[in-house]
Amino acid sequence: MLNCVNEHNKTLHASTCDEVATRQLSKDNKLFCPFCKSNVSYRNGDIVKAYFAHKNIIDCPSYGAEESEDHEKGKQIIYEWLKNQYPDAFIEYEYHITATNQLADVYIEHKHGNLKGLKWAFEFQHSSITLGSWKKRHELYEKAGIQDFWVLDKAIFFKLSEAKEVIGTGARRRDGFDCSIFKETNLCYLLDLKTGVMTIDFKFRKSTKTRRVRGIERKNEYFYHNPSQHSCHIDRVRVKVNDEFKYGVLMFDAIEEQMKPTLSLIISGFRRKLEAELERQLQEQAKIKKAYIKANYESEDAENIWQFMIKNREIIKDDVRTLPESSFFKKYSNYIDKVISNCKELESLEESNELVKKSLKGFVFHADPYKISFLNKQGDNSLEEHLKLEHKEKIALIEYAYNNHREVLEKLASIFNQKRVKDKLELINFSLVVYKTNPTAMDYALEYRRCESTKEIDEYIEQIREEIIDYDPSKDFDLW
């Protein structure tokens, strides 16, 4: 850490404090961590700039990694690189994030331009860490609205496989922390402290080696960085930010084109995650609104309102998710009133013995009375008025068939063997078949709504008369 406090709680900065006096305070145990108040020591060498380090390993938000000279050097390299990249941004070394009680190695908050409002935390990882610990810290940053970049010390984490069959081929170890990070994020950044060169893992090639062990063939997969030219000095590295999710990745010009498939994969993952979260919110709010419906409407009306929400899910889902109950039902009150009215009308039409009213039911699909597109088309008309206007030509055909050929239709309905009638009608035109157990002449007339003209109706009626009504079974024996 770069700051500490003395016994009077005065802040001392490692880069500006009096070295002789500070060393004496360190020796006398009078320097303290500003977070956990435990003793820290002052360190200043020829290679690494001055800093303070805990004397003992304790539970402290500032103690995110081993405080070694290499760790400090890695943080300094990243800090200087960011200062050069973003001179107008707020950049703080060892910044304490109150919301998560974490200490970011380097924190940056953009104040201007297209990146305004974005917050990043850069962590230089020099010591071993479990994937579980990384996930916990990563999730804390995510909840705080901060994107975290993890840069690993290449000397520590870049490990090659020690399997005999691949030694010297460049095959990587599969159990390292770098591989774990790559599996989680599709990216891994490694920094060589000696050269300042950063390696960006974004693509691996895979090969399978087969070997025999006690007579049994065993196959092992090995992964290789591909290609090896995914490295450059950190000064040429930049952060590319996606416009859709404002997510940044480290890259340099020579690999930008090669990285496109990986970036697409990352963004697809963000989209899936966003869709899952929006769906979770939708289901949660839908339950709340369903409870509101049950509490404020009669049971039959409540079911119809719920069906309205289901049938129009894609149209209203954003409002279901974001609007409070009172605002939501106020916004859709006209539609809801119309749905309740339509459902009652539909029930009345089903029970009617009037030809035209019975015919209207055939023009309504199950979801129609609930769907916003249907309700908009219906306008201020009742369901009956709307259907009569919308299907007047078809209704006229039904009336024509019933009024002009009622005698034939009644005879058809009176035939005892309705299965035979069904079989014969299928041969004439399957759309004329009635699937009721005891159909009436009116039921048969309703099927003629599918005809194109009265002439077509007359032709079908004539066929029915000849092949069903006036059919003489003895004619078939003449064929013998």
Coordinates of C-alpha atoms in Angstrom, one line a residue:
M1 CA 0.0 0.0 0.0
L2 CA 1.1 3.6 -0.7
N3 CA -0.5 5.2 2.3
C4 CA -0.5 4.6 6.1
V5 CA -1.3 6.6 9.2
N6 CA 0.9 7.4 12.2
E7 CA 0.0 7.2 15.9
H8 CA -1.8 10.6 15.6
N9 CA -3.9 9.3 12.7
K10 CA -2.0 11.5 10.2
T11 CA -1.8 10.1 6.7
L12 CA 1.7 9.4 5.3
H13 CA 2.3 8.9 1.6
A14 CA 5.1 6.5 0.7
S15 CA 6.2 8.6 -2.2
T16 CA 6.5 11.9 -0.4
C17 CA 7.2 11.1 3.3
D18 CA 10.6 11.7 4.9
E19 CA 12.5 8.4 4.5
V20 CA 14.7 8.6 7.6
A21 CA 11.8 9.7 9.9
T22 CA 9.5 7.1 8.4
R23 CA 12.0 4.3 8.8
Q24 CA 12.3 5.1 12.5
L25 CA 8.5 5.2 12.9
S26 CA 8.4 1.8 11.2
K27 CA 11.1 0.4 13.5
D28 CA 9.2 1.7 16.5
N29 CA 5.9 0.1 15.3
K30 CA 4.2 3.5 15.0
L31 CA 2.9 3.1 11.4
F32 CA -0.6 1.6 11.0
C33 CA -2.8 0.4 8.2
P34 CA -5.6 2.9 7.6
F35 CA -8.1 0.1 7.2
C36 CA -7.4 -2.5 9.9
K37 CA -5.2 -0.4 12.2
S38 CA -2.5 -3.1 12.4
N39 CA 1.2 -2.4 12.2
V40 CA 2.8 -1.9 8.8
S41 CA 6.4 -1.4 7.8
Y42 CA 8.0 1.1 5.4
R43 CA 9.8 -0.4 2.4
N44 CA 11.9 1.4 -0.2
G45 CA 14.3 -0.2 -2.6
D46 CA 16.3 0.6 -5.8
I47 CA 13.8 -1.2 -8.1
V48 CA 10.4 -0.7 -6.6
K49 CA 9.1 2.6 -5.4
A50 CA 8.4 3.1 -1.7
Y51 CA 5.4 1.4 -0.1
F52 CA 4.0 0.1 3.2
A53 CA 3.3 -3.6 3.9
H54 CA 1.6 -5.4 6.8
K55 CA 4.0 -6.9 9.3
N56 CA 1.7 -9.9 9.8
I57 CA -0.9 -11.7 7.7
I58 CA -4.3 -10.5 9.0
D59 CA -7.9 -10.1 7.7
C60 CA -7.8 -6.7 6.1
P61 CA -9.6 -5.4 2.9
S62 CA -6.2 -4.0 1.8
Y63 CA -4.6 -7.4 2.0
G64 CA -5.8 -8.8 -1.3
A65 CA -2.5 -10.3 -2.4
E66 CA 1.0 -11.0 -1.1
E67 CA 2.7 -7.6 -0.6
S68 CA 6.0 -8.3 -2.3
E69 CA 8.2 -6.1 -4.4
D70 CA 7.0 -7.9 -7.5
H71 CA 3.4 -7.3 -6.5
E72 CA 4.1 -3.6 -6.0
K73 CA 6.0 -3.4 -9.3
G74 CA 3.1 -5.0 -11.2
K75 CA 0.7 -2.4 -9.7
Q76 CA 3.0 0.4 -10.6
I77 CA 3.3 -0.7 -14.2
I78 CA -0.5 -0.9 -14.6
Y79 CA -1.0 2.5 -12.8
E80 CA 1.5 4.3 -15.1
W81 CA 0.0 2.7 -18.2
L82 CA -3.5 3.8 -17.2
K83 CA -2.3 7.3 -16.4
N84 CA -0.8 7.6 -19.9
Q85 CA -3.9 6.1 -21.5
Y86 CA -6.5 8.2 -19.6
P87 CA -4.9 11.4 -18.4
D88 CA -8.3 13.0 -17.7
A89 CA -9.7 10.1 -15.6
F90 CA -9.7 9.7 -11.9
I91 CA -7.1 7.0 -11.2
E92 CA -6.2 5.9 -7.7
Y93 CA -3.6 3.5 -6.5
E94 CA -4.9 1.1 -3.8
Y95 CA -8.4 2.5 -3.7
H96 CA -10.7 1.4 -1.0
I97 CA -14.2 0.6 -2.3
T98 CA -16.6 1.2 0.6
A99 CA -19.6 -0.6 -0.9
T100 CA -17.7 -3.9 -1.1
N101 CA -15.0 -3.3 1.5
Q102 CA -12.4 -4.2 -1.2
L103 CA -9.1 -2.6 -2.0
A104 CA -8.5 -2.3 -5.7
D105 CA -4.9 -2.4 -6.8
V106 CA -5.6 0.4 -9.3
Y107 CA -9.0 2.0 -9.6
I108 CA -10.1 4.2 -12.5
E109 CA -13.3 6.2 -12.9
H110 CA -14.0 8.0 -16.2
K111 CA -15.3 11.5 -15.9
H112 CA -15.4 12.6 -19.6
G113 CA -16.2 11.5 -23.1
N114 CA -17.8 8.3 -24.3
L115 CA -16.5 6.4 -21.3
K116 CA -18.0 8.8 -18.8
G117 CA -19.3 7.0 -15.7
L118 CA -17.5 3.7 -16.3
K119 CA -15.6 2.3 -13.3
W120 CA -12.8 -0.2 -13.6
A121 CA -10.7 -2.0 -11.0
F122 CA -7.4 -3.5 -12.1
E123 CA -6.0 -6.3 -9.9
F124 CA -2.4 -7.5 -10.3
Q125 CA -2.3 -11.1 -9.1
H126 CA 1.1 -12.2 -8.0
S127 CA 0.2 -14.9 -5.4
S128 CA -1.9 -18.0 -5.6
I129 CA -5.6 -17.6 -5.3
T130 CA -8.5 -20.1 -5.5
L131 CA -11.1 -19.8 -8.2
G132 CA -13.7 -19.5 -5.4
S133 CA -12.0 -16.5 -3.9
W134 CA -11.7 -14.9 -7.3
K135 CA -15.4 -15.5 -8.1
K136 CA -16.3 -13.9 -4.7
R137 CA -14.3 -10.8 -5.4
H138 CA -15.4 -10.7 -9.0
E139 CA -19.1 -10.8 -8.0
L140 CA -18.6 -8.1 -5.4
Y141 CA -17.1 -5.8 -8.1
E142 CA -20.0 -6.7 -10.4
K143 CA -22.6 -5.8 -7.8
A144 CA -20.9 -2.4 -7.3
G145 CA -21.1 -1.7 -11.0
I146 CA -17.3 -2.0 -11.4
Q147 CA -15.6 -4.0 -14.2
D148 CA -12.6 -5.9 -12.9
F149 CA -9.5 -6.7 -14.9
W150 CA -7.3 -9.4 -13.6
V151 CA -3.7 -9.2 -14.8
L152 CA -1.6 -12.2 -13.7
D153 CA 2.1 -12.3 -13.0
K154 CA 3.4 -14.3 -16.0
A155 CA 6.4 -15.6 -14.1
I156 CA 4.0 -17.2 -11.5
F157 CA 1.0 -18.3 -13.5
F158 CA 2.3 -19.1 -17.0
K159 CA 3.0 -22.8 -16.6
L160 CA 3.8 -25.3 -19.3
S161 CA 2.8 -29.0 -19.2
E162 CA 5.2 -31.4 -17.6
A163 CA 3.8 -34.4 -19.4
K164 CA 6.6 -36.3 -21.1
E165 CA 4.8 -36.6 -24.5
V166 CA 4.4 -32.8 -24.8
I167 CA 7.5 -31.3 -23.1
G168 CA 9.0 -28.7 -25.3
T169 CA 5.9 -28.3 -27.5
G170 CA 4.5 -25.3 -25.6
A171 CA 1.5 -27.1 -24.2
R172 CA 0.0 -25.3 -21.2
R173 CA -1.0 -26.8 -17.9
R174 CA -4.7 -27.4 -17.6
D175 CA -5.1 -27.0 -13.9
G176 CA -3.6 -23.5 -13.5
F177 CA -5.4 -20.3 -12.3
D178 CA -4.8 -18.8 -15.7
C179 CA -6.8 -21.6 -17.3
S180 CA -9.6 -21.2 -14.7
I181 CA -9.8 -17.5 -15.5
F182 CA -9.9 -18.2 -19.2
K183 CA -12.8 -20.7 -18.8
E184 CA -14.8 -18.1 -16.8
T185 CA -14.2 -15.1 -19.0
N186 CA -12.8 -16.4 -22.4
L187 CA -9.8 -14.1 -21.8
C188 CA -6.6 -14.1 -19.6
Y189 CA -4.0 -11.3 -19.3
L190 CA -0.5 -12.1 -18.2
L191 CA 2.2 -9.5 -17.5
D192 CA 6.0 -10.1 -17.7
L193 CA 7.4 -7.7 -15.0
K194 CA 10.9 -7.9 -16.4
T195 CA 10.1 -6.8 -19.9
G196 CA 6.7 -5.1 -19.5
V197 CA 5.3 -7.4 -22.2
M198 CA 1.6 -8.4 -21.8
T199 CA 0.3 -11.8 -23.2
I200 CA -3.4 -11.8 -24.0
D201 CA -4.9 -15.3 -24.1
F202 CA -8.1 -15.3 -26.2
K203 CA -7.7 -18.5 -28.3
F204 CA -6.2 -21.9 -27.8
R205 CA -5.7 -24.8 -30.1
K206 CA -6.3 -28.3 -28.9
S207 CA -4.5 -31.6 -29.7
T208 CA -5.1 -35.1 -28.5
K209 CA -2.2 -37.4 -27.6
T210 CA -2.8 -41.2 -27.3
R211 CA -0.5 -43.4 -25.2
R212 CA -0.7 -47.0 -23.9
V213 CA -0.7 -47.6 -20.2
R214 CA -0.5 -51.3 -19.2
G215 CA -2.0 -52.2 -22.6
I216 CA -4.8 -49.8 -22.4
E217 CA -5.0 -46.8 -24.8
R218 CA -5.5 -43.5 -23.0
K219 CA -6.2 -40.2 -24.6
N220 CA -5.2 -36.8 -23.2
E221 CA -6.1 -33.4 -24.5
Y222 CA -3.5 -30.6 -24.5
F223 CA -3.9 -26.9 -25.1
Y224 CA -1.6 -24.5 -26.8
H225 CA -1.6 -20.8 -27.0
N226 CA -2.5 -20.0 -30.6
P227 CA -0.7 -18.2 -32.0
S228 CA 2.3 -17.3 -29.9
Q229 CA 2.3 -13.7 -31.2
H230 CA -0.5 -12.6 -28.8
S231 CA 2.0 -10.6 -26.9
C232 CA 3.2 -7.0 -27.0
H233 CA 4.6 -4.3 -24.7
I234 CA 1.9 -2.9 -22.3
D235 CA 2.4 0.6 -23.8
R236 CA 0.7 -0.6 -27.0
V237 CA -2.2 -2.3 -25.2
R238 CA -5.5 -0.5 -25.1
V239 CA -9.0 -1.0 -23.7
K240 CA -11.7 -1.6 -26.4
V241 CA -15.2 -1.0 -25.0
N242 CA -18.3 -2.6 -26.4
D243 CA -21.1 -0.1 -27.0
E244 CA -23.9 -2.4 -26.1
F245 CA -22.8 -3.5 -22.6
K246 CA -19.9 -1.0 -22.0
Y247 CA -17.7 -4.0 -21.4
G248 CA -13.9 -3.5 -21.9
V249 CA -11.3 -5.9 -23.1
L250 CA -7.6 -5.4 -23.4
M251 CA -6.1 -5.7 -26.9
F252 CA -3.6 -4.3 -29.3
D253 CA -3.9 -3.5 -33.0
A254 CA -2.2 -6.6 -34.4
I255 CA -4.8 -9.0 -32.8
E256 CA -8.0 -7.0 -33.0
E257 CA -9.3 -8.9 -36.1
Q258 CA -8.4 -12.3 -34.7
M259 CA -10.2 -11.4 -31.4
K260 CA -13.6 -10.8 -33.1
P261 CA -14.9 -14.4 -32.6
T262 CA -13.9 -14.3 -29.0
L263 CA -15.5 -10.9 -28.4
S264 CA -18.7 -12.1 -30.1
L265 CA -18.8 -15.1 -27.8
I266 CA -18.4 -12.8 -24.8
I267 CA -21.1 -10.5 -25.9
S268 CA -23.4 -13.4 -26.6
G269 CA -22.8 -14.5 -23.0
F270 CA -23.8 -11.1 -21.8
R271 CA -27.0 -11.2 -23.9
R272 CA -28.0 -14.6 -22.5
K273 CA -27.3 -13.4 -19.0
L274 CA -29.3 -10.2 -19.5
E275 CA -32.2 -12.2 -21.0
A276 CA -32.1 -14.6 -18.0
E277 CA -32.2 -11.7 -15.6
L278 CA -35.0 -10.0 -17.4
E279 CA -37.0 -13.2 -17.5
R280 CA -36.4 -13.6 -13.7
Q281 CA -37.7 -10.1 -13.1
L282 CA -40.6 -10.7 -15.4
Q283 CA -41.7 -13.9 -13.6
E284 CA -41.3 -12.3 -10.2
Q285 CA -43.4 -9.3 -11.2
A286 CA -46.0 -11.4 -13.0
K287 CA -46.6 -13.3 -9.7
I288 CA -47.1 -10.0 -7.9
K289 CA -49.6 -8.8 -10.5
K290 CA -51.4 -12.1 -10.5
A291 CA -51.9 -11.7 -6.8
Y292 CA -53.2 -8.2 -7.4
I293 CA -55.7 -9.5 -9.9
K294 CA -57.0 -12.2 -7.5
A295 CA -57.4 -9.6 -4.8
N296 CA -59.3 -7.0 -6.9
Y297 CA -61.4 -8.9 -9.4
E298 CA -64.1 -11.7 -9.4
S299 CA -62.6 -15.1 -10.0
E300 CA -63.9 -15.5 -13.6
D301 CA -62.8 -12.0 -14.5
A302 CA -59.5 -12.5 -12.8
E303 CA -58.8 -15.6 -14.9
N304 CA -59.7 -13.7 -18.1
I305 CA -57.3 -10.9 -17.2
W306 CA -54.5 -13.3 -16.5
Q307 CA -55.2 -14.9 -19.9
F308 CA -54.9 -11.4 -21.4
M309 CA -51.5 -11.1 -19.9
I310 CA -50.4 -14.5 -21.1
K311 CA -51.7 -14.0 -24.6
N312 CA -49.9 -10.6 -24.9
R313 CA -46.8 -11.5 -23.1
E314 CA -44.3 -10.2 -25.7
I315 CA -46.1 -6.9 -26.1
I316 CA -46.6 -6.1 -22.4
K317 CA -43.6 -7.8 -20.7
D318 CA -41.6 -4.6 -20.2
D319 CA -44.5 -3.0 -18.5
V320 CA -45.2 -6.1 -16.4
R321 CA -41.6 -6.0 -15.3
T322 CA -41.2 -2.3 -14.6
L323 CA -44.6 -0.8 -13.8
P324 CA -46.1 -1.0 -10.3
E325 CA -49.5 -2.7 -10.1
S326 CA -51.7 0.4 -10.0
S327 CA -49.9 2.0 -13.0
F328 CA -49.9 -1.2 -15.0
F329 CA -53.6 -1.9 -14.6
K330 CA -54.5 1.7 -15.2
K331 CA -52.5 1.7 -18.5
Y332 CA -54.3 -1.5 -19.7
S333 CA -57.7 -0.9 -18.1
N334 CA -59.5 -0.3 -21.5
Y335 CA -58.2 -3.5 -22.9
I336 CA -59.1 -5.4 -19.7
D337 CA -62.6 -4.1 -19.7
K338 CA -63.0 -5.1 -23.3
V339 CA -61.6 -8.6 -22.6
I340 CA -64.1 -9.1 -19.8
S341 CA -66.9 -8.0 -22.0
N342 CA -65.8 -10.1 -24.9
C343 CA -65.6 -13.3 -22.8
K344 CA -69.1 -12.8 -21.6
E345 CA -70.4 -12.1 -25.1
L346 CA -68.6 -15.2 -26.4
E347 CA -70.3 -17.3 -23.8
S348 CA -73.7 -15.9 -24.9
L349 CA -72.9 -16.6 -28.6
E350 CA -72.1 -20.2 -27.8
E351 CA -75.4 -20.7 -26.0
S352 CA -77.5 -18.9 -28.8
N353 CA -79.8 -20.8 -31.1
E354 CA -79.8 -18.1 -33.7
L355 CA -78.0 -18.9 -36.9
V356 CA -76.0 -15.7 -37.2
K357 CA -75.0 -15.6 -33.6
K358 CA -73.9 -19.3 -33.7
S359 CA -72.0 -18.6 -36.8
L360 CA -69.9 -15.8 -35.2
K361 CA -68.3 -18.3 -32.8
G362 CA -66.7 -20.0 -35.9
F363 CA -64.8 -16.8 -36.7
V364 CA -63.1 -16.5 -33.3
F365 CA -59.9 -18.3 -32.5
H366 CA -59.4 -19.2 -28.8
A367 CA -56.9 -16.4 -28.2
D368 CA -58.6 -13.7 -30.3
P369 CA -60.8 -12.0 -27.6
Y370 CA -57.7 -11.5 -25.4
K371 CA -55.1 -10.3 -28.0
I372 CA -54.3 -6.6 -28.2
S373 CA -54.1 -6.8 -32.0
F374 CA -57.7 -8.1 -32.1
L375 CA -58.9 -5.6 -29.5
N376 CA -57.4 -2.7 -31.4
K377 CA -59.2 -3.8 -34.6
Q378 CA -62.4 -4.3 -32.7
G379 CA -62.3 -0.7 -31.5
D380 CA -65.4 0.5 -29.7
N381 CA -67.7 -2.1 -31.2
S382 CA -69.1 -5.0 -29.2
L383 CA -67.7 -8.4 -30.1
E384 CA -70.8 -9.3 -32.0
E385 CA -70.8 -6.1 -34.0
H386 CA -67.1 -6.5 -34.9
L387 CA -67.5 -10.0 -36.1
K388 CA -70.6 -9.2 -38.2
L389 CA -68.7 -6.4 -39.9
E390 CA -65.5 -8.3 -40.3
H391 CA -67.1 -11.5 -41.7
K392 CA -70.3 -10.3 -43.4
E393 CA -69.6 -12.1 -46.7
K394 CA -69.0 -15.4 -44.9
I395 CA -72.1 -14.9 -42.8
A396 CA -74.1 -14.3 -46.0
L397 CA -72.9 -17.6 -47.4
I398 CA -74.1 -19.4 -44.2
E399 CA -77.5 -17.8 -44.3
Y400 CA -77.8 -18.7 -48.0
A401 CA -77.0 -22.3 -47.4
Y402 CA -79.4 -22.6 -44.5
N403 CA -82.3 -20.6 -46.0
N404 CA -82.1 -22.1 -49.5
H405 CA -81.1 -25.7 -48.7
R406 CA -82.5 -26.3 -45.3
E407 CA -84.5 -29.3 -46.4
V408 CA -81.3 -31.2 -47.6
L409 CA -79.4 -30.2 -44.5
E410 CA -82.2 -31.4 -42.2
K411 CA -82.3 -34.7 -44.0
L412 CA -78.5 -35.0 -43.7
A413 CA -78.8 -34.4 -39.9
S414 CA -81.6 -37.0 -39.6
I415 CA -79.6 -39.9 -41.1
F416 CA -79.0 -42.4 -38.3
N417 CA -75.5 -43.5 -39.5
Q418 CA -73.6 -40.3 -39.1
K419 CA -70.3 -42.1 -39.6
R420 CA -71.4 -42.9 -43.2
V421 CA -72.4 -39.2 -43.7
K422 CA -69.0 -38.2 -42.5
D423 CA -67.2 -40.6 -44.8
K424 CA -69.2 -39.4 -47.8
L425 CA -68.7 -35.8 -47.0
E426 CA -65.0 -36.3 -46.8
L427 CA -65.0 -37.5 -50.4
I428 CA -67.0 -34.5 -51.5
N429 CA -65.1 -31.9 -49.4
F430 CA -63.7 -32.6 -46.0
S431 CA -64.3 -29.0 -44.9
L432 CA -68.1 -29.8 -44.9
V433 CA -67.7 -32.5 -42.2
V434 CA -69.3 -31.8 -38.8
Y435 CA -67.6 -33.5 -35.9
K436 CA -70.5 -33.2 -33.4
T437 CA -72.1 -36.4 -32.2
N438 CA -75.7 -35.3 -33.0
P439 CA -75.4 -32.4 -35.5
T440 CA -78.3 -30.3 -36.6
A441 CA -79.1 -28.7 -39.9
M442 CA -77.8 -25.4 -38.5
D443 CA -74.5 -27.1 -37.6
Y444 CA -74.1 -28.3 -41.2
A445 CA -75.0 -24.9 -42.6
L446 CA -72.2 -23.3 -40.5
E447 CA -69.5 -25.3 -42.4
Y448 CA -70.4 -23.5 -45.7
R449 CA -68.6 -20.4 -44.5
R450 CA -65.5 -21.8 -46.1
C451 CA -67.1 -21.7 -49.6
E452 CA -66.2 -19.0 -52.1
S453 CA -69.6 -18.4 -53.6
T454 CA -73.3 -19.4 -53.6
K455 CA -72.7 -21.3 -56.8
E456 CA -70.1 -23.5 -55.0
I457 CA -72.7 -24.1 -52.3
D458 CA -75.3 -25.2 -54.8
E459 CA -72.9 -27.6 -56.4
Y460 CA -72.0 -29.2 -53.1
I461 CA -75.7 -29.5 -52.1
E462 CA -76.5 -31.2 -55.4
Q463 CA -73.6 -33.7 -54.8
I464 CA -74.9 -34.4 -51.3
R465 CA -78.5 -34.9 -52.6
E466 CA -77.3 -37.4 -55.2
E467 CA -74.6 -39.3 -53.2
I468 CA -76.1 -39.2 -49.7
I469 CA -79.7 -38.1 -49.5
D470 CA -81.1 -39.9 -52.6
Y471 CA -78.4 -42.6 -52.7
D472 CA -79.8 -46.0 -53.8
P473 CA -77.6 -48.8 -52.5
S474 CA -78.9 -51.2 -55.2
K475 CA -77.0 -49.3 -57.9
D476 CA -73.8 -50.7 -56.5
F477 CA -75.1 -54.2 -57.2
D478 CA -75.4 -53.4 -60.9
L479 CA -71.6 -53.3 -61.0
W480 CA -71.6 -57.1 -60.3

